PDB file of C-alpha atoms and ligand atoms in Angstrom:
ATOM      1  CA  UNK A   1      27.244   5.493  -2.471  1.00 91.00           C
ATOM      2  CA  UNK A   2      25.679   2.773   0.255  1.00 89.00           C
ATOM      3  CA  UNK A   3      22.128   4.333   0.775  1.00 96.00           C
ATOM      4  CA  UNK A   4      19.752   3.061   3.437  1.00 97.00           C
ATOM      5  CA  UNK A   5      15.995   3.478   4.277  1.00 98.00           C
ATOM      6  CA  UNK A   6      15.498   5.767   7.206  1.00 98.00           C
ATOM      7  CA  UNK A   7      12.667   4.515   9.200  1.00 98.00           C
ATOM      8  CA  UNK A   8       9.863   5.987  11.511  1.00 98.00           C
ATOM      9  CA  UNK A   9      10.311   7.580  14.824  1.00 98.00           C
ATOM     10  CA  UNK A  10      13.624   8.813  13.042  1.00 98.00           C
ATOM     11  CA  UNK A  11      13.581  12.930  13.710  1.00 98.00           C
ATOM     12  CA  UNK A  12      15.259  13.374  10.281  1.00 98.00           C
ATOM     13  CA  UNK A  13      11.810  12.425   8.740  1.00 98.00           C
ATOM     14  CA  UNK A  14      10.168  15.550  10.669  1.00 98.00           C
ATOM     15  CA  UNK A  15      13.122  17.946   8.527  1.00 98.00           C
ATOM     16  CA  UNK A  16      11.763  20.409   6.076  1.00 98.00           C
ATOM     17  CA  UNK A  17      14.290  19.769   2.862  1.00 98.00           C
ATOM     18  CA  UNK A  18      16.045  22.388   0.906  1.00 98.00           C
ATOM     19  CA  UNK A  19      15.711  23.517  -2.368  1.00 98.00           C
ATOM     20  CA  UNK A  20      18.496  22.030  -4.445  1.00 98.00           C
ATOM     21  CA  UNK A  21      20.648  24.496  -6.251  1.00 98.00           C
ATOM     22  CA  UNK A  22      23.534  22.941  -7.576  1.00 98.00           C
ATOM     23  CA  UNK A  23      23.051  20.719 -10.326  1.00 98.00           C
ATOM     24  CA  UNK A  24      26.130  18.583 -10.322  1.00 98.00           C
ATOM     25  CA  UNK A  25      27.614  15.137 -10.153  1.00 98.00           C
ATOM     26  CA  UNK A  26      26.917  14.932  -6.541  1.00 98.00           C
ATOM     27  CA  UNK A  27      22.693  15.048  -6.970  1.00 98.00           C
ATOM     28  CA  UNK A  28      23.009  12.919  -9.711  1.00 98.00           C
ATOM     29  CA  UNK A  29      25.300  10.297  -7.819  1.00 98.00           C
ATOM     30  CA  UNK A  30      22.480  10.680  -5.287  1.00 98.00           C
ATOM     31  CA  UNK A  31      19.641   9.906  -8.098  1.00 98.00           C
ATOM     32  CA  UNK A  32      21.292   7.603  -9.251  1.00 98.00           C
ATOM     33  CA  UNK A  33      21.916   5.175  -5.831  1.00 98.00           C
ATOM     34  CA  UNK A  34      18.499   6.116  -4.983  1.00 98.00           C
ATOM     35  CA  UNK A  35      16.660   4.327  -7.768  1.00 97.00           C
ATOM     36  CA  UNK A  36      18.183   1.027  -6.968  1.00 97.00           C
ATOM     37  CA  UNK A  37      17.059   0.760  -2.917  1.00 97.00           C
ATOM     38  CA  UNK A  38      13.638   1.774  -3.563  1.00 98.00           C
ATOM     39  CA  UNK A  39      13.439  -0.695  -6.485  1.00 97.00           C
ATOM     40  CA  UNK A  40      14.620  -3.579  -4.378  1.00 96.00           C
ATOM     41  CA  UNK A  41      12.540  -2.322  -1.433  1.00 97.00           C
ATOM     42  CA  UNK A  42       9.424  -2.437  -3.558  1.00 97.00           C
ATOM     43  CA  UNK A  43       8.843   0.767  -3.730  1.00 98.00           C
ATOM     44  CA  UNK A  44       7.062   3.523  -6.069  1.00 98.00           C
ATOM     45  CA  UNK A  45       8.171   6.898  -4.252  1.00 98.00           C
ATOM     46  CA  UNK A  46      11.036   7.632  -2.667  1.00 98.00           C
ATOM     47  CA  UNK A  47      12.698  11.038  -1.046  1.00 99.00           C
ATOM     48  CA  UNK A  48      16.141  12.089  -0.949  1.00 98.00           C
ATOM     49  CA  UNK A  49      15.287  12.573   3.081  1.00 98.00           C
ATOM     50  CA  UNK A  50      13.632   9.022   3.343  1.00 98.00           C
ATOM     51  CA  UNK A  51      17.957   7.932   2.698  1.00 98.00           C
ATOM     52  CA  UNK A  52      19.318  10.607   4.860  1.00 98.00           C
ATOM     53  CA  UNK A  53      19.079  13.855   2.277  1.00 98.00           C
ATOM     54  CA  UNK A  54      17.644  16.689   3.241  1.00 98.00           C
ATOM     55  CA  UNK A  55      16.832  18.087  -0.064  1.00 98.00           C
ATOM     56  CA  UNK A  56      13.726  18.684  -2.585  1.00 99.00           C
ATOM     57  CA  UNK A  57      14.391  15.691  -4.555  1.00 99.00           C
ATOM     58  CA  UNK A  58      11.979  12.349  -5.578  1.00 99.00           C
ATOM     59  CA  UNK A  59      11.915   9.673  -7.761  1.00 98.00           C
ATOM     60  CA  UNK A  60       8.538   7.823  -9.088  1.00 98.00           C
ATOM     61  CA  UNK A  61       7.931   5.066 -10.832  1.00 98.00           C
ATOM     62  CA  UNK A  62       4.663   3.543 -11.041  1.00 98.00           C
ATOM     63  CA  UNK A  63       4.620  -0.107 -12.384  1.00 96.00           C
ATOM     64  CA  UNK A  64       2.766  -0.308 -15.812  1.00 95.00           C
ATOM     65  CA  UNK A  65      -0.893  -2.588 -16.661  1.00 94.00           C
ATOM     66  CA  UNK A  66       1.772  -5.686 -16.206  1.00 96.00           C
ATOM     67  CA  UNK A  67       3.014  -4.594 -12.389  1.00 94.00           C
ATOM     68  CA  UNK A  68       6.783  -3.951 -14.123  1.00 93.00           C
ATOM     69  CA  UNK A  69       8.730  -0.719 -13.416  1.00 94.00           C
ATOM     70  CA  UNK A  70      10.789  -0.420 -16.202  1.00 95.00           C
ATOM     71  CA  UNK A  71      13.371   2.303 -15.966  1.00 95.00           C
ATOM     72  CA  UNK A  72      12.133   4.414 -19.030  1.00 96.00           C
ATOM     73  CA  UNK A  73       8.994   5.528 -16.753  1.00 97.00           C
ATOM     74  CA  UNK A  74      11.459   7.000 -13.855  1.00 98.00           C
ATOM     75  CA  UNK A  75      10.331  10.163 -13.145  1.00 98.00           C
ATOM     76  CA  UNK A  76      13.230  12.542 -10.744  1.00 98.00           C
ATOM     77  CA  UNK A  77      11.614  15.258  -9.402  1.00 98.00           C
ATOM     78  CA  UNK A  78      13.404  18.168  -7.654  1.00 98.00           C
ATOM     79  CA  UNK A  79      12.194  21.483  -6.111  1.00 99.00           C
ATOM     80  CA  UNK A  80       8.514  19.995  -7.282  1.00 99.00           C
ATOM     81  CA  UNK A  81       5.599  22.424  -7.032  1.00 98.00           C
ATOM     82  CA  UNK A  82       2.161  21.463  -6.904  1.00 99.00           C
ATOM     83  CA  UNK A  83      -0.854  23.510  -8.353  1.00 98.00           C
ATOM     84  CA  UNK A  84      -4.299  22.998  -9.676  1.00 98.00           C
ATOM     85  CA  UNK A  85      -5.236  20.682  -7.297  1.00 98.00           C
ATOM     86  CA  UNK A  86      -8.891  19.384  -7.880  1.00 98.00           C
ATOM     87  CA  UNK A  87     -11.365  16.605  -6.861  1.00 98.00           C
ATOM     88  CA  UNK A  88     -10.631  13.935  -3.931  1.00 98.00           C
ATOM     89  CA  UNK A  89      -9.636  10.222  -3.917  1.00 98.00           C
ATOM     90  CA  UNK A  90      -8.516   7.763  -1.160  1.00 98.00           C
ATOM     91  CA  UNK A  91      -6.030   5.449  -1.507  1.00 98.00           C
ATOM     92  CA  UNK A  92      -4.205   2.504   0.781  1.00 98.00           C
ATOM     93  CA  UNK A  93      -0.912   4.344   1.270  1.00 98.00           C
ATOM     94  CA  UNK A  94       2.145   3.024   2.282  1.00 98.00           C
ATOM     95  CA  UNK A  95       5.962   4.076   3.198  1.00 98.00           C
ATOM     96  CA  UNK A  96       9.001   2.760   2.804  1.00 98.00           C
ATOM     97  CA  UNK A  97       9.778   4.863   5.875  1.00 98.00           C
ATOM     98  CA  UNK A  98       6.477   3.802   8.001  1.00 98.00           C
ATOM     99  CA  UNK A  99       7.536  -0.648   6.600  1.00 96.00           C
ATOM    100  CA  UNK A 100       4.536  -2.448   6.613  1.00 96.00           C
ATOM    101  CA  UNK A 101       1.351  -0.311   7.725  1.00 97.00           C
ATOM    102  CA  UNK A 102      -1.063   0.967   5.570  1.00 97.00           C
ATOM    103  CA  UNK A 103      -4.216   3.144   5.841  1.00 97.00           C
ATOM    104  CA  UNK A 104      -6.697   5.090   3.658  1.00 98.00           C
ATOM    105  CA  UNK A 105      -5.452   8.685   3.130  1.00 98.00           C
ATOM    106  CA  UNK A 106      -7.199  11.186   1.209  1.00 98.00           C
ATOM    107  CA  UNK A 107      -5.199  12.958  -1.487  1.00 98.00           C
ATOM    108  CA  UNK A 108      -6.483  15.242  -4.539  1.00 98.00           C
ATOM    109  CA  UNK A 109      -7.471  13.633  -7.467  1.00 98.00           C
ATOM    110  CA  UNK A 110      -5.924  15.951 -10.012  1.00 98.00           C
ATOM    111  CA  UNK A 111      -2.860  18.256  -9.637  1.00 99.00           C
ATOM    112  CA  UNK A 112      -0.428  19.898 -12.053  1.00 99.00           C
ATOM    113  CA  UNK A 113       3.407  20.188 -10.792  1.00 98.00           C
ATOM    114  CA  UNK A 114       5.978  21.783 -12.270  1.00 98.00           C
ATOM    115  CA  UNK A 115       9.851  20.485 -11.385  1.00 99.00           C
ATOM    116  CA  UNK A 116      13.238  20.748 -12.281  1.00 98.00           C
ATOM    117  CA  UNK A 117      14.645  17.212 -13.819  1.00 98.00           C
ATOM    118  CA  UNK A 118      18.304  16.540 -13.053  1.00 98.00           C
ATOM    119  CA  UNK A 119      20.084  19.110 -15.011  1.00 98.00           C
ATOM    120  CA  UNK A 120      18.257  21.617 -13.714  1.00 98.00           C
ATOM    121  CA  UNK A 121      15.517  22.068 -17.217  1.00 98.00           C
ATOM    122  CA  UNK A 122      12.051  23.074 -15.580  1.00 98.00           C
ATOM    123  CA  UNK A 123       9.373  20.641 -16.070  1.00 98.00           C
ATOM    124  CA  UNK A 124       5.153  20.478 -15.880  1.00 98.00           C
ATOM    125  CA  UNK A 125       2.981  17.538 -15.735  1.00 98.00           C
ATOM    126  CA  UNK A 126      -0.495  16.990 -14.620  1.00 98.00           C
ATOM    127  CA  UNK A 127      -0.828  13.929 -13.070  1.00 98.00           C
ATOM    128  CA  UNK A 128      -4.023  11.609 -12.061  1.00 98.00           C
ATOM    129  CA  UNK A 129      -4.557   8.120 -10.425  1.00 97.00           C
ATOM    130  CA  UNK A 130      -1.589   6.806  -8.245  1.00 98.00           C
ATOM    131  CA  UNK A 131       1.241   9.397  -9.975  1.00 98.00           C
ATOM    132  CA  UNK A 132      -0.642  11.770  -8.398  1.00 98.00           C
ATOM    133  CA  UNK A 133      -0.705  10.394  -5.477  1.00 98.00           C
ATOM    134  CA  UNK A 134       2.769   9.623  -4.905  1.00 98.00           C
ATOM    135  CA  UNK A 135       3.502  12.635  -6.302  1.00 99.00           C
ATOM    136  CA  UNK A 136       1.371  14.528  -2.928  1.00 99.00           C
ATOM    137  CA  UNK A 137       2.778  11.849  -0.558  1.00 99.00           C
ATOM    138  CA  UNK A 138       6.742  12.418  -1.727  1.00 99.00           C
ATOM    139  CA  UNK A 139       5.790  16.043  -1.762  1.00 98.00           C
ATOM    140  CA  UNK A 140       4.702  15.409   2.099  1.00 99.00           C
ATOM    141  CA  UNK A 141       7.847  13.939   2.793  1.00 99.00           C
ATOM    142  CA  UNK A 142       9.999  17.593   1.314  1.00 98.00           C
ATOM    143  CA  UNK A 143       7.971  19.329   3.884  1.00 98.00           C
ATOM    144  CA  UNK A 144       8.537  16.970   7.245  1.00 98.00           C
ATOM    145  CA  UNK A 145       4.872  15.044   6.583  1.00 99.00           C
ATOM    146  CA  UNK A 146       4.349  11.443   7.003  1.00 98.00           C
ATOM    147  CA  UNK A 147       1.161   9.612   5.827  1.00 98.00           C
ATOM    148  CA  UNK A 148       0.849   8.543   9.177  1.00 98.00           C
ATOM    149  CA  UNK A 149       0.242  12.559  10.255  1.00 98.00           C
ATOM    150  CA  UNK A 150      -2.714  12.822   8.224  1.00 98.00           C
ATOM    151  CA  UNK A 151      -4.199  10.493   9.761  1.00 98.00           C
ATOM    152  CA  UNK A 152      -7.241  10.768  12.928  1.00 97.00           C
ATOM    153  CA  UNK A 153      -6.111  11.397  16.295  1.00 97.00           C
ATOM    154  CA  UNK A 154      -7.843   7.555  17.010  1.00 97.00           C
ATOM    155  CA  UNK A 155      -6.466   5.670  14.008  1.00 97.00           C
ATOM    156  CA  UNK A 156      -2.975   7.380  14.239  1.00 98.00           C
ATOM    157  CA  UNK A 157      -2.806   5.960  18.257  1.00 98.00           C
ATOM    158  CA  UNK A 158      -4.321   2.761  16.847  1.00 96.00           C
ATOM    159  CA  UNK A 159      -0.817   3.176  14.444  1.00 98.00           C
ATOM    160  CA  UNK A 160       1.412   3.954  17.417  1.00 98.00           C
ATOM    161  CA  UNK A 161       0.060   1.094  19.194  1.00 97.00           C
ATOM    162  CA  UNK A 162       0.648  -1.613  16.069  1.00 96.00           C
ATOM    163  CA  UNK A 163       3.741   0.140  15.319  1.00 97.00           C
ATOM    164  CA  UNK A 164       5.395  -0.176  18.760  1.00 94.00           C
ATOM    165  CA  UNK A 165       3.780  -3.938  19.061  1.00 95.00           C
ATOM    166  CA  UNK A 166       5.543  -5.179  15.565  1.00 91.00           C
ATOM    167  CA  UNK A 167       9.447  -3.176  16.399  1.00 91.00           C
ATOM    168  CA  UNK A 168       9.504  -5.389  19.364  1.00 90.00           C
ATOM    169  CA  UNK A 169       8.327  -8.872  17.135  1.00 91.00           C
ATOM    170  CA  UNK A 170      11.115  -7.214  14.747  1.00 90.00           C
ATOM    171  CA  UNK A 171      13.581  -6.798  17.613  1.00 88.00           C
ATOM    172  CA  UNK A 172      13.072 -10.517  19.654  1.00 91.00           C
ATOM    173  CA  UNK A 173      13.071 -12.482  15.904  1.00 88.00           C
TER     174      UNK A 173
HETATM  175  C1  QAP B 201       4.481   6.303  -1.640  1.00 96.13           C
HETATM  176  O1  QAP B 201       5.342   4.214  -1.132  1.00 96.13           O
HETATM  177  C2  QAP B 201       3.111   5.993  -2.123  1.00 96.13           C
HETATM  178  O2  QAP B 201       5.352  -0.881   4.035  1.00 96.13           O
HETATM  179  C3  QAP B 201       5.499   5.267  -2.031  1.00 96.13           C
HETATM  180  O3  QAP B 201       6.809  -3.087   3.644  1.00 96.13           O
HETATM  181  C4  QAP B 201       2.200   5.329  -1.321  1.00 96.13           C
HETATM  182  O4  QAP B 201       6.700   2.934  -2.317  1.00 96.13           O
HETATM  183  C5  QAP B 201       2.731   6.368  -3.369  1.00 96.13           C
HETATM  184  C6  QAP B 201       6.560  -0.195   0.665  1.00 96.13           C
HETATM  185  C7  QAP B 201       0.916   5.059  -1.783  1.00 96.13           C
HETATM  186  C8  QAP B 201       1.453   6.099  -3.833  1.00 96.13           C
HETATM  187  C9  QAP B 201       0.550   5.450  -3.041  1.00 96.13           C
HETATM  188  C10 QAP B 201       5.900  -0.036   1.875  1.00 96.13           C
HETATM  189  C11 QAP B 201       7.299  -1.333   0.469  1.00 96.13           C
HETATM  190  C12 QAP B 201       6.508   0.822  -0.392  1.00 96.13           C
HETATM  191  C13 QAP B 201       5.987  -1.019   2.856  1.00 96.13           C
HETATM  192  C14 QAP B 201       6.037   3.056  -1.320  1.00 96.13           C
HETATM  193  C15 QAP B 201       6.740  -2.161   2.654  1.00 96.13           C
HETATM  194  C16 QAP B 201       7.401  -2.307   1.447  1.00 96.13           C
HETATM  195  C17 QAP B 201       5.931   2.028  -0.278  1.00 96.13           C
HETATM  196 CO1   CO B 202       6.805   7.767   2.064  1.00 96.13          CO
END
């Protein structure tokens, strides 16, 4: 399976995903070429629609005290939902979907989410610090939200402007 990363003004990114109801060999192929692009991407988050998929499915994996991402701390999420959401924090977000911009979104601090892992076995974790936060931004991403959306009317044309500026760089190099 040849996954790529689709990238903002794409429409696809603006798709609400579906709940996934079939737990076969055909999510898990998904999962499984998923974890690989977002790896060599340098990535933390990724959702299935951020390669094309639209369905409620994420993988995490935030790098340890030493910056590594071993493979034991993947976490796949599918048909995630997110309660008990408490306290606020900002963070420098980024997207693998928006490539290099970043800006200071505000996120809860707290939530608890329960999910479905691969075979379909339901799931609950309460999650803090940046898993919580990726957790709320790949969440976005099932419902059609970018980072960039949450952003002020003036720093999200400030975006648009930067944004445009650095495809043509990309385009002329
Ligand atoms: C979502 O984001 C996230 O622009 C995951 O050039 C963001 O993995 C979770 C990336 C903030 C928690 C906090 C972005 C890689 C990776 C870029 C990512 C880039 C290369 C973004
Ligand atoms: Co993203």
């Amino acid at each position: 399976m040849k996954l790529s990363i689709v990238e903002y003004p794409d429409k696809r990114l603006k798709e609400k995903s579906k709940k996934v109801e079939k737990f076969d060999e055909s999510l898990h192929q998904l999962l499984d070429a998923m974890y690989p692009i977002m790896i060599n991407t340098n990535g933390i988050g990724l959702a299935a629609i951020q390669v094309g998929y639209p369905i409620e499915a994420m993988i995490l994996n935030i790098p340890d005290e030493d910056g590594e991402q071993p493979k034991e701390n993947l976490i796949e999420m599918i048909n995630p939902i997110i309660s008990n959401e408490q306290g606020e924090t900002v963070y420098q977000e980024g997207c693998l979907s928006v490539p290099s911009f970043y800006e200071d979104i505000s996120r809860y601090e707290t939530i608890t989410v329960s999910y479905l892992d691969r075979d379909g076995n339901t799931k609950q974790l309460e999650a803090d610090g940046l898993l919580s936060i990726a957790i709320q931004h790949e969440n976005d991403h099932l419902n059609g939200i970018l980072f960039i959306d949450r952003l002020t009317s003036s720093r999200r044309r400030k975006f648009e402007k930067e944004y445009k500026k650095m495809q043509k760089e990309k385009k002329n190099s």
